[in-house]
Tab-separated table of C-alpha atoms in Angstrom:
chain	number	residue	atom	x	y	z
A	1	MET	CA	13.624	7.662	36.496
A	2	SER	CA	15.014	10.194	34.045
A	3	THR	CA	13.618	13.153	32.172
A	4	VAL	CA	12.740	12.840	28.481
A	5	GLY	CA	13.063	15.694	26.029
A	6	TRP	CA	12.110	19.093	27.394
A	7	LEU	CA	10.077	17.778	30.349
A	8	PRO	CA	11.145	19.523	33.579
A	9	ALA	CA	10.762	16.271	35.550
A	10	PRO	CA	10.304	12.554	34.849
A	11	ALA	CA	6.988	11.629	33.259
A	12	GLU	CA	6.072	9.483	36.266
A	13	GLU	CA	6.250	12.527	38.540
A	14	LEU	CA	4.300	14.811	36.218
A	15	PHE	CA	1.583	12.531	34.814
A	16	GLY	CA	1.431	9.614	37.262
A	17	THR	CA	3.248	6.374	37.992
A	18	ASP	CA	1.855	4.592	34.918
A	19	ALA	CA	2.873	7.302	32.444
A	20	THR	CA	5.615	6.792	29.868
A	21	ALA	CA	7.312	9.338	27.609
A	22	GLU	CA	9.411	9.289	24.461
A	23	GLU	CA	10.606	11.879	21.953
A	24	SER	CA	10.739	11.325	18.197
A	25	TYR	CA	10.912	13.781	15.275
A	26	GLU	CA	10.877	16.743	17.680
A	27	VAL	CA	7.517	15.650	19.137
A	28	LEU	CA	7.317	14.588	22.767
A	29	THR	CA	4.758	11.805	23.326
A	30	VAL	CA	3.315	10.877	26.711
A	31	ASP	CA	1.147	7.764	27.151
A	32	VAL	CA	-1.188	7.625	30.139
A	33	PRO	CA	-3.976	5.245	31.249
A	34	PRO	CA	-7.595	6.315	30.594
A	35	ALA	CA	-8.101	7.192	34.269
A	36	SER	CA	-5.352	9.841	34.012
A	37	TRP	CA	-6.557	11.360	30.727
A	38	LEU	CA	-7.952	14.619	32.118
A	39	THR	CA	-5.158	14.963	34.664
A	40	ALA	CA	-2.541	14.663	31.914
A	41	LEU	CA	-4.220	17.384	29.849
A	42	GLU	CA	-4.392	19.688	32.870
A	43	VAL	CA	-0.689	19.131	33.573
A	44	ALA	CA	0.119	19.924	29.944
A	45	ARG	CA	-1.849	23.172	30.107
A	46	ASP	CA	-0.888	24.415	33.582
A	47	ARG	CA	2.632	23.093	34.265
A	48	LEU	CA	4.014	22.774	30.729
A	49	SER	CA	2.379	25.938	29.288
A	50	CYS	CA	0.760	24.017	26.415
A	51	THR	CA	-2.115	26.474	26.089
A	52	PHE	CA	-2.749	25.982	22.356
A	53	PHE	CA	-5.005	23.023	21.485
A	54	ASP	CA	-4.228	21.695	17.996
A	55	TRP	CA	-6.265	18.530	17.374
A	56	LEU	CA	-7.719	15.344	18.867
A	57	SER	CA	-8.367	12.081	17.046
A	58	ALA	CA	-8.157	8.292	17.365
A	59	VAL	CA	-6.724	5.211	15.639
A	60	ASP	CA	-8.282	1.745	15.632
A	61	GLU	CA	-5.558	-0.682	16.700
A	62	PRO	CA	-6.688	-4.313	16.119
A	63	GLY	CA	-6.254	-6.408	19.239
A	64	THR	CA	-5.422	-3.361	21.373
A	65	GLY	CA	-8.231	-0.812	21.294
A	66	PHE	CA	-8.780	2.782	20.214
A	67	ARG	CA	-5.728	4.967	20.704
A	68	VAL	CA	-6.945	8.506	21.394
A	69	SER	CA	-4.404	11.307	20.926
A	70	ALA	CA	-4.474	15.016	21.723
A	71	HIS	CA	-1.841	17.350	20.270
A	72	VAL	CA	-1.168	20.536	22.254
A	73	VAL	CA	1.500	23.207	21.797
A	74	SER	CA	3.450	25.639	23.946
A	75	LEU	CA	3.905	28.847	21.963
A	76	SER	CA	6.736	30.440	23.965
A	77	PRO	CA	9.051	28.652	23.676
A	78	LEU	CA	7.652	26.589	20.809
A	79	ARG	CA	7.210	23.009	22.048
A	80	ARG	CA	4.812	20.293	20.998
A	81	LEU	CA	3.296	17.569	23.147
A	82	LEU	CA	1.233	14.538	22.129
A	83	VAL	CA	-0.840	13.030	24.937
A	84	ARG	CA	-2.186	9.529	24.205
A	85	THR	CA	-4.315	6.911	25.882
A	86	THR	CA	-5.947	3.638	24.803
A	87	VAL	CA	-9.517	2.534	25.487
A	88	PRO	CA	-10.756	-1.036	24.834
A	89	HIS	CA	-13.008	-1.880	21.899
A	90	ASP	CA	-15.802	-3.185	24.117
A	91	ALA	CA	-15.913	-0.036	26.310
A	92	PRO	CA	-14.595	2.978	24.356
A	93	THR	CA	-15.295	5.689	26.936
A	94	LEU	CA	-13.268	8.728	28.014
A	95	PRO	CA	-14.063	11.879	29.994
A	96	SER	CA	-14.526	14.919	27.786
A	97	ALA	CA	-11.655	17.403	27.558
A	98	VAL	CA	-13.916	20.373	26.824
A	99	ALA	CA	-13.451	21.744	30.357
A	100	VAL	CA	-9.656	21.795	29.829
A	101	TYR	CA	-9.535	22.791	26.148
A	102	ALA	CA	-12.735	24.291	24.742
A	103	GLY	CA	-11.526	23.604	21.205
A	104	ALA	CA	-11.759	19.856	21.815
A	105	ALA	CA	-15.565	19.939	21.431
A	106	TRP	CA	-15.522	19.728	17.628
A	107	HIS	CA	-12.784	17.061	17.561
A	108	GLU	CA	-14.538	14.857	20.114
A	109	ARG	CA	-17.715	14.963	18.027
A	110	GLU	CA	-15.781	13.830	14.957
A	111	THR	CA	-13.967	11.072	16.880
A	112	HIS	CA	-17.251	9.836	18.331
A	113	GLU	CA	-18.848	9.808	14.888
A	114	MET	CA	-15.998	8.036	13.098
A	115	PHE	CA	-14.827	5.596	15.794
A	116	GLY	CA	-17.658	5.345	18.321
A	117	VAL	CA	-15.622	6.631	21.268
A	118	THR	CA	-17.958	8.181	23.859
A	119	PHE	CA	-16.732	11.309	25.644
A	120	GLU	CA	-18.615	11.599	28.904
A	121	GLY	CA	-19.555	15.142	29.874
A	122	HIS	CA	-19.516	16.486	26.303
A	123	PRO	CA	-22.253	19.101	25.802
A	124	ALA	CA	-23.586	17.568	22.555
A	125	LEU	CA	-22.182	14.475	20.814
A	126	ASP	CA	-24.308	15.004	17.706
A	127	HIS	CA	-23.548	14.035	14.117
A	128	LEU	CA	-20.977	16.320	12.569
A	129	LEU	CA	-20.077	15.123	9.067
A	130	LEU	CA	-22.433	12.202	8.395
A	131	PRO	CA	-26.219	12.313	7.953
A	132	GLU	CA	-28.459	11.632	10.913
A	133	THR	CA	-29.626	8.323	9.437
A	134	PHE	CA	-26.088	6.937	9.010
A	135	GLU	CA	-25.450	3.760	10.983
A	136	GLY	CA	-22.062	2.607	12.205
A	137	HIS	CA	-18.641	4.208	12.519
A	138	PRO	CA	-16.823	4.217	9.151
A	139	LEU	CA	-13.222	4.494	10.404
A	140	ARG	CA	-13.365	1.313	12.443
A	141	LYS	CA	-11.460	-1.619	11.021
A	142	ASP	CA	-14.511	-3.884	11.386
A	143	PHE	CA	-16.808	-1.509	9.489
A	144	VAL	CA	-18.195	-3.243	6.384
A	145	LEU	CA	-18.622	-1.132	3.272
A	146	ALA	CA	-22.230	-1.213	2.107
A	147	ALA	CA	-21.122	-1.207	-1.529
A	148	ARG	CA	-19.175	-4.445	-0.992
A	149	VAL	CA	-22.151	-6.104	0.695
A	150	ALA	CA	-24.407	-5.418	-2.284
A	151	LYS	CA	-21.708	-6.114	-4.875
A	152	ALA	CA	-18.392	-7.879	-4.454
A	153	TRP	CA	-15.135	-6.145	-5.169
A	154	PRO	CA	-14.660	-6.212	-8.982
A	155	GLY	CA	-11.105	-7.538	-8.740
A	156	ALA	CA	-12.048	-10.638	-6.740
A	157	LYS	CA	-12.254	-12.736	-9.924
A	158	GLU	CA	-10.686	-12.636	-13.333
A	159	PRO	CA	-12.825	-11.439	-16.277
A	160	GLY	CA	-14.833	-14.369	-17.621
A	161	GLU	CA	-14.764	-16.436	-14.420
A	162	SER	CA	-18.011	-17.735	-13.013
A	163	ASP	CA	-19.615	-16.052	-10.021
A	164	HIS	CA	-19.780	-19.433	-8.273
A	165	GLY	CA	-16.769	-21.148	-6.758
A	166	THR	CA	-13.407	-19.854	-5.699
A	167	PRO	CA	-11.203	-17.817	-8.049
A	168	LYS	CA	-8.452	-19.529	-10.011
A	169	ARG	CA	-5.734	-17.668	-8.156
A	170	ARG	CA	-5.464	-15.425	-5.120
A	171	GLN	CA	-6.149	-11.833	-6.000
A	172	MET	CA	-4.147	-8.923	-4.642
A	173	LEU	CA	-6.379	-6.623	-2.632
A	174	PRO	CA	-5.918	-2.887	-3.150
A	175	PRO	CA	-4.672	-0.783	-0.230
A	176	GLY	CA	-7.353	-0.315	2.388
A	177	VAL	CA	-9.509	-3.305	1.371
A	178	PRO	CA	-9.340	-6.002	4.086
A	179	ASP	CA	-9.417	-9.740	3.481
A	180	PRO	CA	-13.114	-10.786	3.536
A	181	ASN	CA	-12.146	-13.908	5.460
A	182	GLU	CA	-10.692	-11.769	8.272
A	183	TRP	CA	-13.065	-8.794	8.363
A	184	GLY	CA	-16.782	-8.457	7.715
A	185	PRO	CA	-19.861	-10.698	7.923
A	186	LEU	CA	-18.112	-13.688	6.264
A	187	LYS	CA	-15.180	-13.711	8.714
A	188	GLY	CA	-13.862	-17.267	9.100
A	189	GLN	CA	-16.523	-18.752	6.787
A	190	LEU	CA	-14.685	-18.645	3.469
A	191	PRO	CA	-12.426	-21.477	2.262
A	192	PRO	CA	-8.679	-20.820	2.285
A	193	ALA	CA	-7.370	-19.014	-0.736
A	194	PRO	CA	-5.716	-21.323	-3.298
A	195	SER	CA	-1.941	-21.247	-3.280
A	196	ARG	CA	-0.018	-20.382	-6.388
A	197	PRO	CA	1.590	-23.522	-7.985
A	198	ALA	CA	5.373	-23.776	-7.974
A	199	ARG	CA	7.117	-23.152	-11.254
A	200	GLY	CA	9.270	-25.973	-12.668
A	201	GLY	CA	12.782	-25.474	-14.007
A	202	GLY	CA	12.156	-27.036	-17.445
A	203	ARG	CA	8.998	-28.416	-18.953
A	204	GLY	CA	10.832	-30.923	-21.085
A	205	ALA	CA	12.451	-32.570	-18.064
A	206	ALA	CA	9.114	-32.855	-16.233
A	207	GLY	CA	7.503	-34.689	-19.100
A	208	GLY	CA	5.666	-31.706	-20.521
A	209	PRO	CA	5.669	-30.769	-24.181
A	210	ALA	CA	9.102	-29.704	-25.319
A	211	ARG	CA	9.744	-26.858	-27.715
A	212	ALA	CA	10.091	-27.867	-31.323
A	213	GLY	CA	13.685	-28.177	-32.432
A	214	THR	CA	15.107	-27.845	-28.937
A	215	GLY	CA	17.751	-30.466	-28.216
A	216	ALA	CA	16.840	-32.627	-31.236
A	217	GLY	CA	19.138	-33.085	-34.217
A	218	THR	CA	21.557	-30.412	-33.092
A	219	GLY	CA	24.215	-32.599	-31.486
A	220	ALA	CA	24.805	-30.007	-28.765
A	221	GLY	CA	25.221	-31.301	-25.219
A	222	THR	CA	24.042	-28.159	-23.509
A	223	GLY	CA	20.260	-28.060	-23.212
A	224	ALA	CA	19.720	-31.321	-25.087
A	225	GLY	CA	18.631	-33.271	-22.005
A	226	THR	CA	16.854	-30.500	-20.174
A	227	GLY	CA	15.054	-28.832	-23.049
A	228	GLU	CA	16.470	-25.414	-22.160
A	229	ARG	CA	18.248	-23.096	-24.508
A	230	PRO	CA	21.797	-22.036	-23.632
A	231	ALA	CA	22.252	-18.450	-22.634
A	232	ARG	CA	23.066	-16.110	-25.510
A	233	ARG	CA	26.281	-14.125	-25.337
A	234	THR	CA	25.747	-10.416	-25.562
A	235	ARG	CA	27.932	-8.419	-27.927
A	236	SER	CA	28.429	-4.747	-28.463
A	237	ALA	CA	27.663	-3.017	-31.751
A	238	GLY	CA	31.364	-2.841	-32.654
A	239	GLU	CA	31.937	-6.549	-32.041
A	240	GLY	CA	28.920	-7.459	-34.133
A	241	ALA	CA	30.084	-5.392	-37.125
A	242	VAL	CA	33.592	-6.869	-37.000
A	243	SER	CA	32.370	-10.471	-36.775
A	244	GLN	CA	29.886	-10.008	-39.597
A	245	GLY	CA	32.583	-8.524	-41.817
A	246	ALA	CA	35.020	-11.331	-41.037
A	247	GLY	CA	32.391	-13.998	-41.653
A	248	ALA	CA	31.423	-12.562	-44.997
A	249	ALA	CA	35.035	-12.465	-46.188
A	250	GLY	CA	35.760	-16.009	-44.999
A	251	SER	CA	32.694	-17.568	-46.622
A	252	SER	CA	33.319	-16.062	-50.045
A	253	GLY	CA	37.019	-17.073	-50.067
A	254	GLU	CA	37.992	-13.907	-51.857
A	255	ARG	CA	40.650	-11.557	-50.657
A	256	ALA	CA	39.494	-8.093	-49.809
A	257	ALA	CA	40.693	-5.461	-52.276
A	258	ALA	CA	43.330	-3.012	-51.110
A	259	PRO	CA	42.062	0.474	-50.417
A	260	ARG	CA	42.466	2.995	-53.218
A	261	ARG	CA	45.138	5.671	-52.837
A	262	THR	CA	43.774	9.144	-52.766
A	263	ARG	CA	45.423	11.899	-54.842
A	264	SER	CA	45.197	15.618	-54.692
A	265	ALA	CA	43.894	17.777	-57.512
A	266	ALA	CA	47.430	18.862	-58.516
A	267	GLU	CA	48.676	15.273	-58.699
A	268	GLY	CA	45.729	14.259	-60.782
A	269	SER	CA	46.224	17.123	-63.271
A	270	ALA	CA	49.950	16.398	-63.609
A	271	GLY	CA	49.363	12.713	-64.188
A	272	SER	CA	46.680	13.330	-66.748
A	273	SER	CA	48.802	15.824	-68.704
A	274	GLY	CA	51.951	13.646	-68.607
A	275	GLU	CA	50.355	10.370	-69.649
A	276	GLY	CA	47.564	11.321	-71.959
A	277	ALA	CA	49.119	14.328	-73.769
A	278	ALA	CA	49.883	13.784	-77.514
A	279	ALA	CA	53.343	14.491	-79.060
A	280	PRO	CA	53.731	18.035	-80.343
A	281	ARG	CA	53.278	18.535	-84.071
A	282	ARG	CA	56.249	19.631	-86.136
């Protein structure tokens, strides 16, 4: 056994033989069985000086149970501790931590309302955020949205498809929307989703309709048998201008004219006066 993080002793000595500890992102996490839940919180408060209660909540882990976590803090020196335990889905029951941390009363009410975890010994596990007539626990993974029972998810079918029969292709569910064949009242009753057909390399080779003018009358070997166009070579703007200029000169057969020589203003005036001036009169 070895100590983890800032624990003064191994986790097995502090929290019990079944306790495990790990440290990640400057948060020390200790996992204990449900029977050691209250004992672990008392050790955190009394022996580790974690007197500040931060929050308590749960996570629904499919196939495992409800993972209940309590985050407590030691203010001097500043250290954080996350105490966790897991209760099964068929019996989500834990002793209330109100006697250890009075601030846990509000958080246990919320966890009971959202996940259905019962905290024995809590003074009043009443509704906190939901109306009194609300049925079920909305943060459970098996909770079925009432809106989807009355009306299917709009993206289940393509626009124009019939409401009867399976969709033409498998639709991508948005984040947070479970597969109706895995969760909800129709679990295991729906037919398997159709698989997307494999794409062929060339339609002309498979016997499908070929593109007009492709591989016919061109005499080119590449792409004639497969019906595929050869890849086009990319050229830069400079290469394109040079090739277009060379092609235009070669097709016309005419030689490009030599560039004109530029003259300055003085040269032009001298040439004009020397060539075009008339002989002086006698």
